[in-house]
Tab-separated table of C-alpha atoms in Angstrom:
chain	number	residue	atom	x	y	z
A	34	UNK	CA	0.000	0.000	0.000
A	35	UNK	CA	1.232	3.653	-1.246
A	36	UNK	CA	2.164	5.289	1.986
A	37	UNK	CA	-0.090	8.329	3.501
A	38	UNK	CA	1.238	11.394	3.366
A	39	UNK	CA	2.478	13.115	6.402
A	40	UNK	CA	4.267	9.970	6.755
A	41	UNK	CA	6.679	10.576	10.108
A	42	UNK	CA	9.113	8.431	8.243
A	43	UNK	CA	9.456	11.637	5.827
A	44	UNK	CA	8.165	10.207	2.808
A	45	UNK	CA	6.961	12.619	0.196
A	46	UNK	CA	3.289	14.041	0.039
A	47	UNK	CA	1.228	12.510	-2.648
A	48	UNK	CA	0.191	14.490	-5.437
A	49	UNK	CA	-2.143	12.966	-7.974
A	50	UNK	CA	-0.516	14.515	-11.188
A	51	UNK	CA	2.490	12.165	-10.079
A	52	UNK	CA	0.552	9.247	-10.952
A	53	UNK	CA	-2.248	10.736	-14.049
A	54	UNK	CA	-0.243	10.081	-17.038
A	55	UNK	CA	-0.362	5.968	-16.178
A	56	UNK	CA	-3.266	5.769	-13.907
A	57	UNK	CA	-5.923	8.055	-15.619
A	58	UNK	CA	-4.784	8.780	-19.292
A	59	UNK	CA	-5.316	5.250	-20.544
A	60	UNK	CA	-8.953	5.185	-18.461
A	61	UNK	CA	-9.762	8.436	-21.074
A	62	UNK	CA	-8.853	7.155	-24.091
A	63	UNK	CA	-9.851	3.578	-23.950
A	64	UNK	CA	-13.496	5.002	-22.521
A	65	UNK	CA	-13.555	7.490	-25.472
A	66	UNK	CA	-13.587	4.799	-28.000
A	67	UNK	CA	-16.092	3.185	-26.126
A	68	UNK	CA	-18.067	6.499	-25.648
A	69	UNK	CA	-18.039	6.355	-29.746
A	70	UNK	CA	-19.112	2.999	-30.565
A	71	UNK	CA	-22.155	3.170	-27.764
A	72	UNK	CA	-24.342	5.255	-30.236
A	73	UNK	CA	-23.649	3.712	-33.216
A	74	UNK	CA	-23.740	-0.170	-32.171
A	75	UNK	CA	-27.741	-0.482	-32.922
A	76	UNK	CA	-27.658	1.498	-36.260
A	77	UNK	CA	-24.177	-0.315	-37.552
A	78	UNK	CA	-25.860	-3.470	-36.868
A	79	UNK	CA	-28.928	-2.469	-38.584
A	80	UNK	CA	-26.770	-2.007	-41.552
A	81	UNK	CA	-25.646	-5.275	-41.377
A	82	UNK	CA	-29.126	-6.612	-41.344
A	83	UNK	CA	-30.284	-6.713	-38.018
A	84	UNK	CA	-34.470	-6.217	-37.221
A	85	UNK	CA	-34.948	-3.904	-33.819
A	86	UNK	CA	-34.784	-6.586	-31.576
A	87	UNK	CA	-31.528	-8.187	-32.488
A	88	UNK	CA	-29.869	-4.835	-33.214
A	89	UNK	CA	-30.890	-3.730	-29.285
A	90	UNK	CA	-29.325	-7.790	-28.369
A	91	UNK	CA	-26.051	-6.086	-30.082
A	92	UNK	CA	-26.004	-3.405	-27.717
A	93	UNK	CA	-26.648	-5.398	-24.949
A	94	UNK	CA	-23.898	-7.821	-25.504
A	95	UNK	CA	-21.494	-5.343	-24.455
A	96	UNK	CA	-22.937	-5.861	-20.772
A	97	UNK	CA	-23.465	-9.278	-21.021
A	98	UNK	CA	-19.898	-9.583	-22.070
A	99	UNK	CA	-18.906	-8.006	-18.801
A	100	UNK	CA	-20.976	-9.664	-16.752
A	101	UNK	CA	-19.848	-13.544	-17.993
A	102	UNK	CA	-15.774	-11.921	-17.277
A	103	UNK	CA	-16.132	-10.638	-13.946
A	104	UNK	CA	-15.228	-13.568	-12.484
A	105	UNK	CA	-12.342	-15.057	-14.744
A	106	UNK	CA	-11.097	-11.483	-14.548
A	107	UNK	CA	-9.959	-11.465	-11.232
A	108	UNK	CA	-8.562	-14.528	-11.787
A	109	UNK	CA	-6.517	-13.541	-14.506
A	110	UNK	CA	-5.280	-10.780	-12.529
A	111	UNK	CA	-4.462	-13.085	-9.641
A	112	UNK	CA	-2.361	-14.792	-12.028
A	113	UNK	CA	-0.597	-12.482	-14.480
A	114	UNK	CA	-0.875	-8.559	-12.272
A	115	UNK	CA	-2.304	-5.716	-12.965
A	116	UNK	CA	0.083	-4.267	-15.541
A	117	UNK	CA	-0.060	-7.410	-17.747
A	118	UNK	CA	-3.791	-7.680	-18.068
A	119	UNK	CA	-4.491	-4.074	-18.985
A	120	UNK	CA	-2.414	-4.546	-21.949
A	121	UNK	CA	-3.884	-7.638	-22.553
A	122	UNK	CA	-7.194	-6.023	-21.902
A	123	UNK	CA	-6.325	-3.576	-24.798
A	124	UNK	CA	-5.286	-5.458	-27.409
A	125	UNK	CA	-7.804	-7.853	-26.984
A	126	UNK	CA	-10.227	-5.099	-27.715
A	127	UNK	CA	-8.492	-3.365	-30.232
A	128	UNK	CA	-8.786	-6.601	-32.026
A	129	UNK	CA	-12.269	-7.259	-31.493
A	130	UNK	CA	-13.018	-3.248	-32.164
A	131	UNK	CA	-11.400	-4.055	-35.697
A	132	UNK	CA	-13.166	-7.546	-36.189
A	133	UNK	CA	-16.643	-5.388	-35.658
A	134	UNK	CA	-15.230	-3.232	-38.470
A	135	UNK	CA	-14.427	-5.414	-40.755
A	136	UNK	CA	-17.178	-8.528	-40.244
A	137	UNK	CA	-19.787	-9.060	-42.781
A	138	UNK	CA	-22.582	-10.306	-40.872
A	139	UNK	CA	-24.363	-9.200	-38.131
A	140	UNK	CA	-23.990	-12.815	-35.918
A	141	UNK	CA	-19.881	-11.617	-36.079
A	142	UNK	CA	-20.413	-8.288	-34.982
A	143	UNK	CA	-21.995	-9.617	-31.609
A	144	UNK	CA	-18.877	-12.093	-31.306
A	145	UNK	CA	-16.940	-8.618	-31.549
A	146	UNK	CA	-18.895	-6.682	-29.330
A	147	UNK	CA	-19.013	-9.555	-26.915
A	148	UNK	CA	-15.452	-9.984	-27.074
A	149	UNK	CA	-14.815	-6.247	-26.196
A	150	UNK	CA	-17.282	-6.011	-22.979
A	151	UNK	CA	-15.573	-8.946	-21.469
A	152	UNK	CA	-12.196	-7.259	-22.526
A	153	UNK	CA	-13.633	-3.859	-20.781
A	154	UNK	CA	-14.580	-5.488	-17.467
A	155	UNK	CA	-10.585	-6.683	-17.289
A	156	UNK	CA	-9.543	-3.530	-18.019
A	157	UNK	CA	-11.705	-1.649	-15.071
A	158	UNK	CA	-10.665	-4.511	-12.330
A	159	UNK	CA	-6.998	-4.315	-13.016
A	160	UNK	CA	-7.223	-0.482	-13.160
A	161	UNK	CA	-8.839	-0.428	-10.072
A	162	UNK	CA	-6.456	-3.091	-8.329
A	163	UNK	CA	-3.659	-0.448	-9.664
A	164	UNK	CA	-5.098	2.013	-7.855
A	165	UNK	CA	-5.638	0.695	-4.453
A	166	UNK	CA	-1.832	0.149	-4.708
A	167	UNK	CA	-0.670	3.550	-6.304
A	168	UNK	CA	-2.949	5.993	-3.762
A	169	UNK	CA	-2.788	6.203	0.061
A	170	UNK	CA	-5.399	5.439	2.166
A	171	UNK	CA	-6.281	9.016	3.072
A	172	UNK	CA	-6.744	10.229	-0.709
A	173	UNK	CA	-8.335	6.341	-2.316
A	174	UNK	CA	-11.986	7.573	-2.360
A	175	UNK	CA	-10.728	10.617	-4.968
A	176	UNK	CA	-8.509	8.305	-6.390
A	177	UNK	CA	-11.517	6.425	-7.212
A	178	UNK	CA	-13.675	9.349	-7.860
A	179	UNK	CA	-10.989	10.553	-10.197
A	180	UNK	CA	-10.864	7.350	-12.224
A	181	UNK	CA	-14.640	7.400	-12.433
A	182	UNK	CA	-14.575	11.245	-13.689
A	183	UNK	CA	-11.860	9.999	-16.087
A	184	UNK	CA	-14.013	7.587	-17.787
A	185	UNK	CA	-16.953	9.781	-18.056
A	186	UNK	CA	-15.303	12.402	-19.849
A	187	UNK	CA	-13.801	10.044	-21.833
A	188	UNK	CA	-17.024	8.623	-22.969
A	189	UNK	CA	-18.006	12.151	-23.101
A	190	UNK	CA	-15.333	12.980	-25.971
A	191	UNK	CA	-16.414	9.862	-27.789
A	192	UNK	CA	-19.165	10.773	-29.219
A	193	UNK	CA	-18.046	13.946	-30.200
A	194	UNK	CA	-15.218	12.513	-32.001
A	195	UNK	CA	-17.177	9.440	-33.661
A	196	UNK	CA	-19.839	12.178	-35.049
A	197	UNK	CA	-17.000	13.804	-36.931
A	198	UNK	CA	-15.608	10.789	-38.282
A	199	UNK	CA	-19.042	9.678	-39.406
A	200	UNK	CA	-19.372	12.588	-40.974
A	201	UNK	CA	-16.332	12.416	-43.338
A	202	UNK	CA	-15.999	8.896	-43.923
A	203	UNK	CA	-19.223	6.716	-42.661
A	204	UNK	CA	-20.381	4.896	-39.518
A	205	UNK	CA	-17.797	1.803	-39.490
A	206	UNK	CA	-14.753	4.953	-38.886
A	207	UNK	CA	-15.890	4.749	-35.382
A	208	UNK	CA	-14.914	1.012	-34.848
A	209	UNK	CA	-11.326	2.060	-35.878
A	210	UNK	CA	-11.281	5.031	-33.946
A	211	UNK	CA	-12.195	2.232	-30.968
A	212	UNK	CA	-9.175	0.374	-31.735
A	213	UNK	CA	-7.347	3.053	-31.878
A	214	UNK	CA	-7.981	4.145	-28.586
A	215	UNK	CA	-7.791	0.953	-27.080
A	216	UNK	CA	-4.292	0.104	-28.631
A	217	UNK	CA	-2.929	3.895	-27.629
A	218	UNK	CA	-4.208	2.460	-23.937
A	219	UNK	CA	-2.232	-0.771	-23.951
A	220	UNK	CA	0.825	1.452	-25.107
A	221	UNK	CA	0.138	3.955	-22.133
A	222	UNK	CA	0.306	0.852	-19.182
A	223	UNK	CA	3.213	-0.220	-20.258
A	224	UNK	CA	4.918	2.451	-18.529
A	225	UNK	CA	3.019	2.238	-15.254
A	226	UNK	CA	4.877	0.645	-12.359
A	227	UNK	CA	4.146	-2.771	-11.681
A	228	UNK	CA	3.861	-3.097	-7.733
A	229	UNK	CA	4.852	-7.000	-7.957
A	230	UNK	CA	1.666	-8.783	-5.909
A	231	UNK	CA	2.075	-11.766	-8.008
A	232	UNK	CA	4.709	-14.060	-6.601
A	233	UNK	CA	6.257	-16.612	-9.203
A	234	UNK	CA	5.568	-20.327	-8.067
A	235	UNK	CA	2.782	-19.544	-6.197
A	236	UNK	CA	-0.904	-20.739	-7.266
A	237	UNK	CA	-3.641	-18.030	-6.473
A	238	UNK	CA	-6.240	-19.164	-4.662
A	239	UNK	CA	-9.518	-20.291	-6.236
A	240	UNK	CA	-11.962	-17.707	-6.954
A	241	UNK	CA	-14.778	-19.545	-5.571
A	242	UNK	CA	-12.691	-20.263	-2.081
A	243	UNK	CA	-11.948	-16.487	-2.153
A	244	UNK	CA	-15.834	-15.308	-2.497
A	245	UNK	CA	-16.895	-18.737	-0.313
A	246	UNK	CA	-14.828	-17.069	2.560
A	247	UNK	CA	-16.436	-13.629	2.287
A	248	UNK	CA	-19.595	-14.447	1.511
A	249	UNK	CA	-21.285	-12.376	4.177
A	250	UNK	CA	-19.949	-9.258	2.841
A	251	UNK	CA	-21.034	-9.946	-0.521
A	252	UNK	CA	-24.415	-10.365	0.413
A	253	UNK	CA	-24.637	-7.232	2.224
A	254	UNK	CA	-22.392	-4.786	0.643
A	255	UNK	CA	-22.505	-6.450	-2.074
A	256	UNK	CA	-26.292	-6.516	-2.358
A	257	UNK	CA	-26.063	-2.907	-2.079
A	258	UNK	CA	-23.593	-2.637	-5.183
A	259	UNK	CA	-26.265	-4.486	-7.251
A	260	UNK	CA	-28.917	-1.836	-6.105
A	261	UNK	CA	-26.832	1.460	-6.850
A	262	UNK	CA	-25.407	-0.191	-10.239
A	263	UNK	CA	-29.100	-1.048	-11.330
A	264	UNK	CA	-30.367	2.657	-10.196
A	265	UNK	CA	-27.556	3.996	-11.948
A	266	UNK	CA	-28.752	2.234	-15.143
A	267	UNK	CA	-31.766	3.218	-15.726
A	268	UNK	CA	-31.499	6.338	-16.704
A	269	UNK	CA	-29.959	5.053	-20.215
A	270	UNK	CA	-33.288	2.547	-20.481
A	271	UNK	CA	-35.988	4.557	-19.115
A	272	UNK	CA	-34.968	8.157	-19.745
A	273	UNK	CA	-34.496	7.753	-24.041
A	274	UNK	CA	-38.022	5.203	-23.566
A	275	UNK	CA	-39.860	8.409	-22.178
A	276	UNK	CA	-38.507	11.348	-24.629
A	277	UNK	CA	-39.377	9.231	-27.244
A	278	UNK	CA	-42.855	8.892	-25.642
A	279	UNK	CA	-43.189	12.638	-25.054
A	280	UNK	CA	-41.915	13.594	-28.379
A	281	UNK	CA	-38.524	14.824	-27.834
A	282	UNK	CA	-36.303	14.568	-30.458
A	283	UNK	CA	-33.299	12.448	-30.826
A	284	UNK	CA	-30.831	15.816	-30.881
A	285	UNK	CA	-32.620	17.161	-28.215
A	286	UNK	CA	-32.318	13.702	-26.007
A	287	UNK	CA	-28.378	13.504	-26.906
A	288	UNK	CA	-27.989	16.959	-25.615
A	289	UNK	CA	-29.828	16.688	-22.770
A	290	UNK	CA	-27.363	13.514	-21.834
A	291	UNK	CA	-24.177	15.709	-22.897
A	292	UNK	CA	-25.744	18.380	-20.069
A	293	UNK	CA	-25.687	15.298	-17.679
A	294	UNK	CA	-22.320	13.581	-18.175
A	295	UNK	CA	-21.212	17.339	-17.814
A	296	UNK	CA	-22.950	17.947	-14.374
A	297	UNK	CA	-21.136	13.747	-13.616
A	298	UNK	CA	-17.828	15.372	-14.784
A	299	UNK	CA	-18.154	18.818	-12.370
A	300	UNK	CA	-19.319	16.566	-9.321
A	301	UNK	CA	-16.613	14.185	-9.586
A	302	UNK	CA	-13.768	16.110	-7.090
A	303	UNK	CA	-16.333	17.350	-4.676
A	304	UNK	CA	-17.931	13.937	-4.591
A	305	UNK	CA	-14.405	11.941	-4.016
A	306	UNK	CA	-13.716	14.901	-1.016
A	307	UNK	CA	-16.970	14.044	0.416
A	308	UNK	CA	-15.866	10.072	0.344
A	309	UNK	CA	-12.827	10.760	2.297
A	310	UNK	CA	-13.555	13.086	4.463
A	311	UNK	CA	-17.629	12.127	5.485
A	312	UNK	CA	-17.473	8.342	4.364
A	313	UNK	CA	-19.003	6.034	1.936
A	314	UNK	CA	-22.980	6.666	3.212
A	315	UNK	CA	-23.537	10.413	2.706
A	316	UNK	CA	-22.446	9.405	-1.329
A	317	UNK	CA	-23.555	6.083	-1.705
A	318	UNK	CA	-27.409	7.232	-0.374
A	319	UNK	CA	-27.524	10.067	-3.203
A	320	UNK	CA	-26.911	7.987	-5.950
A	321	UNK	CA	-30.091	5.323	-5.502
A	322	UNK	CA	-32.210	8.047	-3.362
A	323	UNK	CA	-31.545	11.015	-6.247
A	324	UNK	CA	-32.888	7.972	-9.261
A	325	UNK	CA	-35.536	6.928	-7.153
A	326	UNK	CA	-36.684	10.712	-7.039
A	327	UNK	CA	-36.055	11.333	-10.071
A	328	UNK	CA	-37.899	8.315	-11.508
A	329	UNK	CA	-41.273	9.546	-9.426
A	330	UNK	CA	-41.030	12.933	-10.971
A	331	UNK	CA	-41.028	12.025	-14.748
A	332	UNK	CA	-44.681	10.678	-15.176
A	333	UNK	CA	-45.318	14.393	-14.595
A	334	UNK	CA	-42.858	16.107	-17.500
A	335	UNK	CA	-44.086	16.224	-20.787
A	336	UNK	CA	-41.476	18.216	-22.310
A	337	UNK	CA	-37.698	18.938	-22.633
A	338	UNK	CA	-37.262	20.963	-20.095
A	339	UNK	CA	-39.468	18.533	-17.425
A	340	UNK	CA	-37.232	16.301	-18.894
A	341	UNK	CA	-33.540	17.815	-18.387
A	342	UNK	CA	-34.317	18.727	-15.088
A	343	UNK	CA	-35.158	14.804	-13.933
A	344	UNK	CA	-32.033	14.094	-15.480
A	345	UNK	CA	-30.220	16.757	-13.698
A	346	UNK	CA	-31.495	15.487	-10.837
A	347	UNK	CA	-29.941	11.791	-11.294
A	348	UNK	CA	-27.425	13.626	-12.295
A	349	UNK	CA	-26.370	15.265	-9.158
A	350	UNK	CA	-26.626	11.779	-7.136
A	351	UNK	CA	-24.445	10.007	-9.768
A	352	UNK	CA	-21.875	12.299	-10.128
A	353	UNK	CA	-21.105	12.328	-6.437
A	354	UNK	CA	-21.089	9.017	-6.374
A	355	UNK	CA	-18.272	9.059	-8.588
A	356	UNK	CA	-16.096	5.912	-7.489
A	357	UNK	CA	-18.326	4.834	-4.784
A	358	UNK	CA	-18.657	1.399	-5.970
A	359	UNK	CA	-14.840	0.896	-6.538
A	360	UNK	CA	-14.140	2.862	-3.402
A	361	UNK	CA	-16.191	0.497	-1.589
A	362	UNK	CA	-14.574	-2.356	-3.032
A	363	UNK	CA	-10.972	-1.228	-2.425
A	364	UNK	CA	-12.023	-1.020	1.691
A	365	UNK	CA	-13.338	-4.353	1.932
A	366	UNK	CA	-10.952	-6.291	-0.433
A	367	UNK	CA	-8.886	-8.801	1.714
A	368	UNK	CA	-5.495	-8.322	1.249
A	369	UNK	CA	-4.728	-12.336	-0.134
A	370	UNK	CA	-7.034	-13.113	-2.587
A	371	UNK	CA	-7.702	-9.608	-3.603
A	372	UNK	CA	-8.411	-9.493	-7.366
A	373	UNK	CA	-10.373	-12.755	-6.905
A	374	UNK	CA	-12.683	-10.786	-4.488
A	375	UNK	CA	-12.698	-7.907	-5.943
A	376	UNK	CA	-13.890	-9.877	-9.416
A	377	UNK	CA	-17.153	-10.877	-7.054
A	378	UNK	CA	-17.558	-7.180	-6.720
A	379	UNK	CA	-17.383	-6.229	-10.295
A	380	UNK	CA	-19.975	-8.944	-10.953
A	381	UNK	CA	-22.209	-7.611	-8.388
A	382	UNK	CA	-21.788	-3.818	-9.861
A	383	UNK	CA	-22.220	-6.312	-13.655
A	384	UNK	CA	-25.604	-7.481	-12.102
A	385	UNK	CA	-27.219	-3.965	-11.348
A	386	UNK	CA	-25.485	-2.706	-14.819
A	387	UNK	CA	-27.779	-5.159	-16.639
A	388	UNK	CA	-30.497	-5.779	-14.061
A	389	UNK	CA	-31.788	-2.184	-14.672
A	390	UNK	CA	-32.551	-2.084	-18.191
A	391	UNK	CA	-33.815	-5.452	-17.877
A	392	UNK	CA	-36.249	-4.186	-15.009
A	393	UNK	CA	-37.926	-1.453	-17.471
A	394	UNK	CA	-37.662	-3.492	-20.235
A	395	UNK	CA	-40.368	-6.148	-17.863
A	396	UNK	CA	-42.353	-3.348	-16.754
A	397	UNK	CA	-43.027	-1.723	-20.144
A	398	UNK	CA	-43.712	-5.094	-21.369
A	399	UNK	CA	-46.631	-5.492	-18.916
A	400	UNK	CA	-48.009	-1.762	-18.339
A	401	UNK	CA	-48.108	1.560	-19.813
A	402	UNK	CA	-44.960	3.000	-20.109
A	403	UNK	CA	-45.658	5.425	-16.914
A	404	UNK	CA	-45.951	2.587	-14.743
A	405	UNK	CA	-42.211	1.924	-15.290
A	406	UNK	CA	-40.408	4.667	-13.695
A	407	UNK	CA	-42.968	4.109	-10.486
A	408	UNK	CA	-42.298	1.118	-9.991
A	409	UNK	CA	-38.330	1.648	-10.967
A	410	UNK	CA	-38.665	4.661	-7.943
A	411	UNK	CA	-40.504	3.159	-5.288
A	412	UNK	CA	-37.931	-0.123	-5.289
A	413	UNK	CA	-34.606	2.890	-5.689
A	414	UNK	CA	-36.285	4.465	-2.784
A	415	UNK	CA	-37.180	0.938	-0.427
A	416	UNK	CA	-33.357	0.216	-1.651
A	417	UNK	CA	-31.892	3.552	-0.029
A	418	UNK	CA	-32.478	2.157	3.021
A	419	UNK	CA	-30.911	-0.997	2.425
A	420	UNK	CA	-28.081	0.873	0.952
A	421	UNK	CA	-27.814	3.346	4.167
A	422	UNK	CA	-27.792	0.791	6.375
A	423	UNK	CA	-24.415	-1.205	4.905
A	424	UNK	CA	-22.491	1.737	3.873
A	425	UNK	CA	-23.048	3.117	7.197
A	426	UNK	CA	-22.249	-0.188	9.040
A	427	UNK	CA	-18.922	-0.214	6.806
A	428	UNK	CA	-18.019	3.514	8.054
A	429	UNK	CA	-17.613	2.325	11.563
A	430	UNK	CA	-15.899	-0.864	10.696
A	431	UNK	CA	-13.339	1.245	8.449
A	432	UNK	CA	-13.058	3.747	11.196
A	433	UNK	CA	-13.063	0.970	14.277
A	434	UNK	CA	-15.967	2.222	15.675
């Protein structure tokens, strides 16, 4: 573990831009070719072919992909280190990034795109292993906040860029600004020191041992994880579901999101002060309590404006919980075993990711449309208190109270 500054042994104070060229620069640029492929996935695979319903399975892949790696991710780190998988991690996407723009049919696009979300979810869990390493104690929750930020405003730029290059020279530009990106990453972590947790000759332990033997905080925590992941989620199901239903147009519904990544992006310091210095509850309760608000307020907008102010709203909550769920993970994360436990926490985070969507995608199946974000607020709202109640309970453990 980095040592904490004000050290009495004299060691240096920590400054973050020490460590941003290796710990946040390849977050931003392998996120911004992410951030460019997300809004073309659906239309590039209706090109290929694809009816509505397979071209939204494309999208979706990405997140399943992450979800089946959690696991054998933290294994893989357990075995090879941090360093080692993020290149890995970006070369194995670059390749699949290229695949999706080469491939002729739509069944080996979703190979691709499955290939890079299971690539992505190695990338976060070794960047976040990294991290817990390369940050003191005193400064991890904006260490975590930061790398958060770093990937929003890298998904941010994405878009921006991929609209350019669609402009000049067609959709399909954007899968090779995505390998791009994610080779220019690999490149990056090459240079990063390598803190040398893996010991030669020595088998990791299982991952099933390692999540077996902290079971009980994975169903408590953990639980909570799943809850603020799947709030956090369903703004990008439910919110484009009711624009469309109020008759907001597309432009107007991308630059009502660009307004809300850029309230994330402003949010993300403040929000990784308050982790440190207040603790994990007074962020982690924002994040589910601001959707769960937010969700109960938009059967009553019927324009753009009604709109953009639920989404600032979610907004707020989710940009200062910038980190949280990484933060979290870093405090409980056993010191053997680590990337094996904290591979059960990525999957938990995986399960809200794609429990959400799934969740309005049941509801609107089986009601009117405003029944959805209702039902989607009363559950964020009965899951504040579950999330209070662990985060809180974790704030005196951390502090030995």
């Amino acid at each position: 573990m980095a040592d904490d500054p004000g050290d009495p042994a004299g060691e240096p104070e920590f400054r973050f831009r020490d460590i941003a060229a290796v710990a946040y620069l390849p977050s931003v640029v392998s996120s911004l070719g992410h951030g460019a492929v997300m809004p073309i996935l659906a239309i590039h695979a209706g090109d290929l072919g694809a009816g509505t319903a397979l071209a939204a399975f494309v999208v979706a892949l990405l997140g399943i992909g992450q979800l089946a790696n959690s696991l054998p991710s933290g294994a893989l780190v357990a075995r090879l280190g941090e360093r080692r998988t993020l290149v890995i991690a970006g070369l194995v996407d670059a390749a699949a990034m290229l695949a999706a723009f080469l491939v002729p049919s739509v069944w080996l696009l979703c190979v691709a795109v499955f290939v890079s979300g299971m690539s992505w979810t190695a990338f976060l869990l070794a960047r976040q292993g990294f991290l817990i390493d390369a940050v003191p104690i005193s400064h991890r929750a904006r260490g975590m906040a930061l790398l958060g930020g770093s990937m929003r405003l890298g998904i941010l730029i994405g878009p921006l860029l991929g609209a350019l290059l669609i402009h000049f020279l067609g959709v399909r530009s954007v899968f090779v600004l995505a390998a791009c990106a994610s080779l220019v990453s690999a490149l990056i972590v090459t240079r990063m020191p390598d803190f040398g947790r893996v010991a030669r000759g020595v088998t990791p332990l299982p991952v099933r041992t390692v999540l077996w033997e902290h079971r009980r905080t994975l169903l408590t925590l953990g639980v909570a994880v799943i809850i603020i992941g799947a709030s956090r989620s369903v703004r990008t199901g439910l919110l484009p579901l009711w624009a469309d239903h109020v008759h907001i147009s597309a432009a107007v519904v991308s630059l009502l999101f660009a307004v809300a990544a850029t309230i994330d992006i402003l949010l993300t310091l403040p929000g990784g002060w308050l982790l440190d210095t207040r603790g994990r509850k007074v962020v982690a309760v924002p994040v589910v309590l601001a959707v769960g608000i937010g969700c109960l307020l938009l059967p009553l907008t019927d324009s753009a404006i009604g709109v953009g102010l639920v989404m600032a709203v979610i907004a707020l909550g989710n940009g200062l919980g910038s980190g949280i769920v990484m933060t979290l993970g870093a405090d409980v994360a056993p010191v053997e075993g680590r990337a094996q436990f904290l591979g059960g926490w990525r999957l938990c985070g995986d399960i809200g990711n794609t429990g959400g969507p799934l969740l309005v995608s049941a509801v609107a199946a089986v009601a009117p449309l405003a029944a959805a974000p209702v039902v989607i607020g009363v559950l964020a709202l009965a899951g504040t208190i579950w999330v209070g109640h662990w985060t809180g309970k974790a704030d005196r453990d951390r502090r030995g109270g």
